[in-house]
Amino acid sequence: MQLSIIGTGYVGLVTGTCFAEVGHQVICVDNDANKVKMLQAGGIPIYEPGLEDLVQKNVAAGRLKFTSSTAEGVQNSDVVFIAVPTPPQVDGSVDLSYIERVARDIAAALTSYKIIVDKSTVPVKTGEKVAETIKRYCTSKVEFDVVSNPEFLREGFAVGDLMKPDRVVVGVASPRPAAAMREVYAPFNAPIIVTDINSAELIKHAANSFLALKISYINAIANVCEAAGANVQEVANGIGLDERIGRRFLNAGIGFGGSCFPKDLSAFIKIAEQIGYDFKLLKEVQRINADQMERFVKKITDTLWVLKDKKIGVLGLAFKQNTDDVRSSPAIDLCLRLAKDGAALRVYDPKAMEKARPLLPNATFVADMNAVAEGCDALVIATEWDEFKQIDLARAKKIMTAPIFFDGRNLFDPAEMEKLGWIYKSVGR
Ligand code: UDX
């Protein structure tokens, strides 16, 4: 099929590339001409495992093109996907101005029947607004259908999540676009849930809120474990083997971050409020998440007493492993919090150093993970990168002023660490 994707951020670029990989003809549109040039030259503006090779392969095969002209994308495709940002506003609601702008651009470019699919995360009822807008601004008065098709991509695993989805959700108002969407997704061999547009939009917010709730739940359990002298990982294993609960997303730590969970939670709470429901449960999920960071900082200050003039090594800056994304990163929040109390920071991340640099202007960025500990009063793990488990602990201990270790992601075994002579504090154990 001929497809176009408006917006080449994480979602748009991964979606467009994977659609090309399964054989569709894809045009990706972005209004940033520099980005388009970079992509045309085989570069990619983000770090996402496996993506760069796939982009180059599909560009070479002639299935993937980039342009800054929305009209070119729209007029050369049967299905147009909208994948533009929906950033949060100060009151927690979502800024839909990019979506509205693109809806008008699409309307102006329509010359024949198209299916317009919203992939961006939007509040329920946005599909209705997009349809209204296109109808109002489309001078050619051709027919079109609007579809909601939320994405469920995790950064760092986005290619895999798209190529092998657990499910594909398609919200439609009539059978014609449903048939076309089945054709788009046929090569992925995934269960397809066809529903109404409002339900599809709601599924996205309900899914992300539930996952955030799961994390806050295990963090709350971690706090009870600390008070009771129990081990949250054992509890997570014990409850996670119950298939109704599941072990995934039960890792306690310094809380969730990223460009999705915090924003989607606030947006969902706001929409619920606007339509008359006070979603207190989700407000508590937010509160526990914020509190989790404060509790961790307290562990550090309880041990180090005064942070002023202390040197602290921080491993991890990205909001989670396998990404260079530092948006709403708990690791960055932690660094800022420690720096505010006067600590001097030595920091390292396998992928996120460049993106973190402007956010932490006073920190020392260290290129080698094993050199971070040099002269430090304590080491802190802030992101769950697997490779931190390989850190040379013997060397770290030698080059630090004291062997103090705060593990915000529970990567190490407490008993082992104590045996090796570390003063070791983690979360819920
Ligand atoms: C999330 C959803 O998982 C994805 O389906 C959706 O489409 C977009 O939002 P993402 O933001 O990429 O994806 O990251 P995710 O892997 O969900 O992690 C989010 C945050 O939760 C990270 O900060 C991570 O460190 C934290 N987390 C995750 C925990 O603290 N504990 C866990 O057990 C799992």
mmCIF file of C-alpha atoms and ligand atoms in Angstrom, residues 10-11 48 121 150-158 161 167 204 207-208 211-212 214-216 218-219 247-262 264 289 318-321 323 325 327-331 382-384 408-409, ligand 1:
data_model
loop_
_atom_site.group_PDB
_atom_site.id
_atom_site.type_symbol
_atom_site.label_atom_id
_atom_site.label_comp_id
_atom_site.label_asym_id
_atom_site.label_seq_id
_atom_site.Cartn_x
_atom_site.Cartn_y
_atom_site.Cartn_z
ATOM 1 C CA TYR A 10 10.280 8.487 17.572
ATOM 2 C CA VAL A 11 6.827 7.214 16.694
ATOM 3 C CA GLU A 48 16.949 3.584 18.688
ATOM 4 C CA THR A 121 -1.426 9.994 21.819
ATOM 5 C CA PRO A 150 -2.659 4.364 19.008
ATOM 6 C CA GLU A 151 0.976 3.285 19.277
ATOM 7 C CA PHE A 152 2.345 1.077 22.051
ATOM 8 C CA LEU A 153 6.068 1.464 21.383
ATOM 9 C CA ARG A 154 8.621 1.426 24.145
ATOM 10 C CA GLU A 155 11.669 3.530 23.420
ATOM 11 C CA GLY A 156 14.701 1.293 23.099
ATOM 12 C CA PHE A 157 12.528 -1.601 21.896
ATOM 13 C CA ALA A 158 10.426 0.334 19.404
ATOM 14 C CA ASP A 161 7.382 -3.641 19.444
ATOM 15 C CA ARG A 167 -2.113 -6.167 19.490
ATOM 16 C CA LYS A 204 -4.044 4.148 24.918
ATOM 17 C CA ALA A 207 -2.952 1.125 29.075
ATOM 18 C CA ASN A 208 -0.216 3.590 29.990
ATOM 19 C CA LEU A 211 1.454 0.378 33.652
ATOM 20 C CA ALA A 212 2.338 3.505 35.654
ATOM 21 C CA LYS A 214 1.793 -1.055 38.430
ATOM 22 C CA ILE A 215 5.134 0.713 38.990
ATOM 23 C CA SER A 216 3.759 2.938 41.751
ATOM 24 C CA ILE A 218 5.454 -1.988 43.556
ATOM 25 C CA ASN A 219 7.196 1.168 44.791
ATOM 26 C CA ARG A 247 6.108 -10.022 36.685
ATOM 27 C CA ARG A 248 6.772 -7.251 34.152
ATOM 28 C CA PHE A 249 6.667 -3.618 35.292
ATOM 29 C CA LEU A 250 7.092 -4.673 38.903
ATOM 30 C CA ASN A 251 10.630 -3.318 39.308
ATOM 31 C CA ALA A 252 10.883 -0.954 42.232
ATOM 32 C CA GLY A 253 13.222 2.010 41.953
ATOM 33 C CA ILE A 254 13.334 5.786 41.899
ATOM 34 C CA GLY A 255 10.122 5.976 39.874
ATOM 35 C CA PHE A 256 8.989 6.216 36.270
ATOM 36 C CA GLY A 257 9.738 9.021 33.823
ATOM 37 C CA GLY A 258 10.009 9.558 30.088
ATOM 38 C CA SER A 259 7.944 11.383 27.560
ATOM 39 C CA CYS A 260 4.867 9.162 27.984
ATOM 40 C CA PHE A 261 3.873 8.021 31.468
ATOM 41 C CA PRO A 262 4.040 11.374 33.326
ATOM 42 C CA ASP A 264 -0.304 10.576 29.771
ATOM 43 C CA ASN A 289 6.077 8.463 42.052
ATOM 44 C CA ALA A 318 18.534 8.438 30.369
ATOM 45 C CA PHE A 319 14.980 7.919 31.661
ATOM 46 C CA LYS A 320 15.501 4.159 31.226
ATOM 47 C CA GLN A 321 17.984 1.809 29.570
ATOM 48 C CA THR A 323 17.686 5.017 24.950
ATOM 49 C CA ASP A 325 16.163 10.127 25.804
ATOM 50 C CA ARG A 327 12.925 13.855 28.759
ATOM 51 C CA SER A 328 11.382 13.746 32.266
ATOM 52 C CA SER A 329 14.222 11.462 33.291
ATOM 53 C CA PRO A 330 14.198 10.498 36.999
ATOM 54 C CA ALA A 331 18.013 10.296 36.721
ATOM 55 C CA ALA A 382 19.963 6.124 38.551
ATOM 56 C CA THR A 383 19.081 4.207 35.341
ATOM 57 C CA GLU A 384 18.629 0.446 34.883
ATOM 58 C CA GLY A 408 18.213 3.325 42.712
ATOM 59 C CA ARG A 409 17.408 0.468 40.312
HETATM 60 C C1 UDX B 1 5.811 3.583 27.578
HETATM 61 C C2 UDX B 1 4.937 2.331 27.330
HETATM 62 O O1 UDX B 1 5.605 1.192 27.884
HETATM 63 C C3 UDX B 1 4.681 2.150 25.840
HETATM 64 O O2 UDX B 1 3.820 1.036 25.635
HETATM 65 C C4 UDX B 1 4.016 3.435 25.336
HETATM 66 O O3 UDX B 1 3.683 3.360 23.986
HETATM 67 C C5 UDX B 1 4.904 4.633 25.595
HETATM 68 O O4 UDX B 1 5.162 4.717 26.997
HETATM 69 P P1 UDX B 1 8.399 4.193 27.376
HETATM 70 O O5 UDX B 1 8.022 5.547 27.895
HETATM 71 O O6 UDX B 1 9.298 4.088 26.192
HETATM 72 O O7 UDX B 1 7.079 3.361 26.977
HETATM 73 O O8 UDX B 1 9.125 3.421 28.565
HETATM 74 P P2 UDX B 1 8.823 2.199 29.554
HETATM 75 O O9 UDX B 1 9.688 1.057 29.195
HETATM 76 O O10 UDX B 1 7.379 1.940 29.672
HETATM 77 O O11 UDX B 1 9.387 2.820 30.937
HETATM 78 C C6 UDX B 1 8.833 3.991 31.492
HETATM 79 C C7 UDX B 1 9.479 4.343 32.813
HETATM 80 O O12 UDX B 1 9.105 3.429 33.823
HETATM 81 C C8 UDX B 1 11.012 4.369 32.826
HETATM 82 O O13 UDX B 1 11.442 5.509 33.535
HETATM 83 C C9 UDX B 1 11.390 3.099 33.566
HETATM 84 O O14 UDX B 1 12.625 3.225 34.225
HETATM 85 C C10 UDX B 1 10.240 2.983 34.548
HETATM 86 N N1 UDX B 1 9.990 1.596 34.998
HETATM 87 C C11 UDX B 1 9.567 0.642 34.112
HETATM 88 C C12 UDX B 1 10.137 1.277 36.350
HETATM 89 O O15 UDX B 1 10.509 2.108 37.189
HETATM 90 N N2 UDX B 1 9.859 -0.014 36.745
HETATM 91 C C13 UDX B 1 9.432 -0.970 35.879
HETATM 92 O O16 UDX B 1 9.188 -2.107 36.342
HETATM 93 C C14 UDX B 1 9.282 -0.631 34.529
#
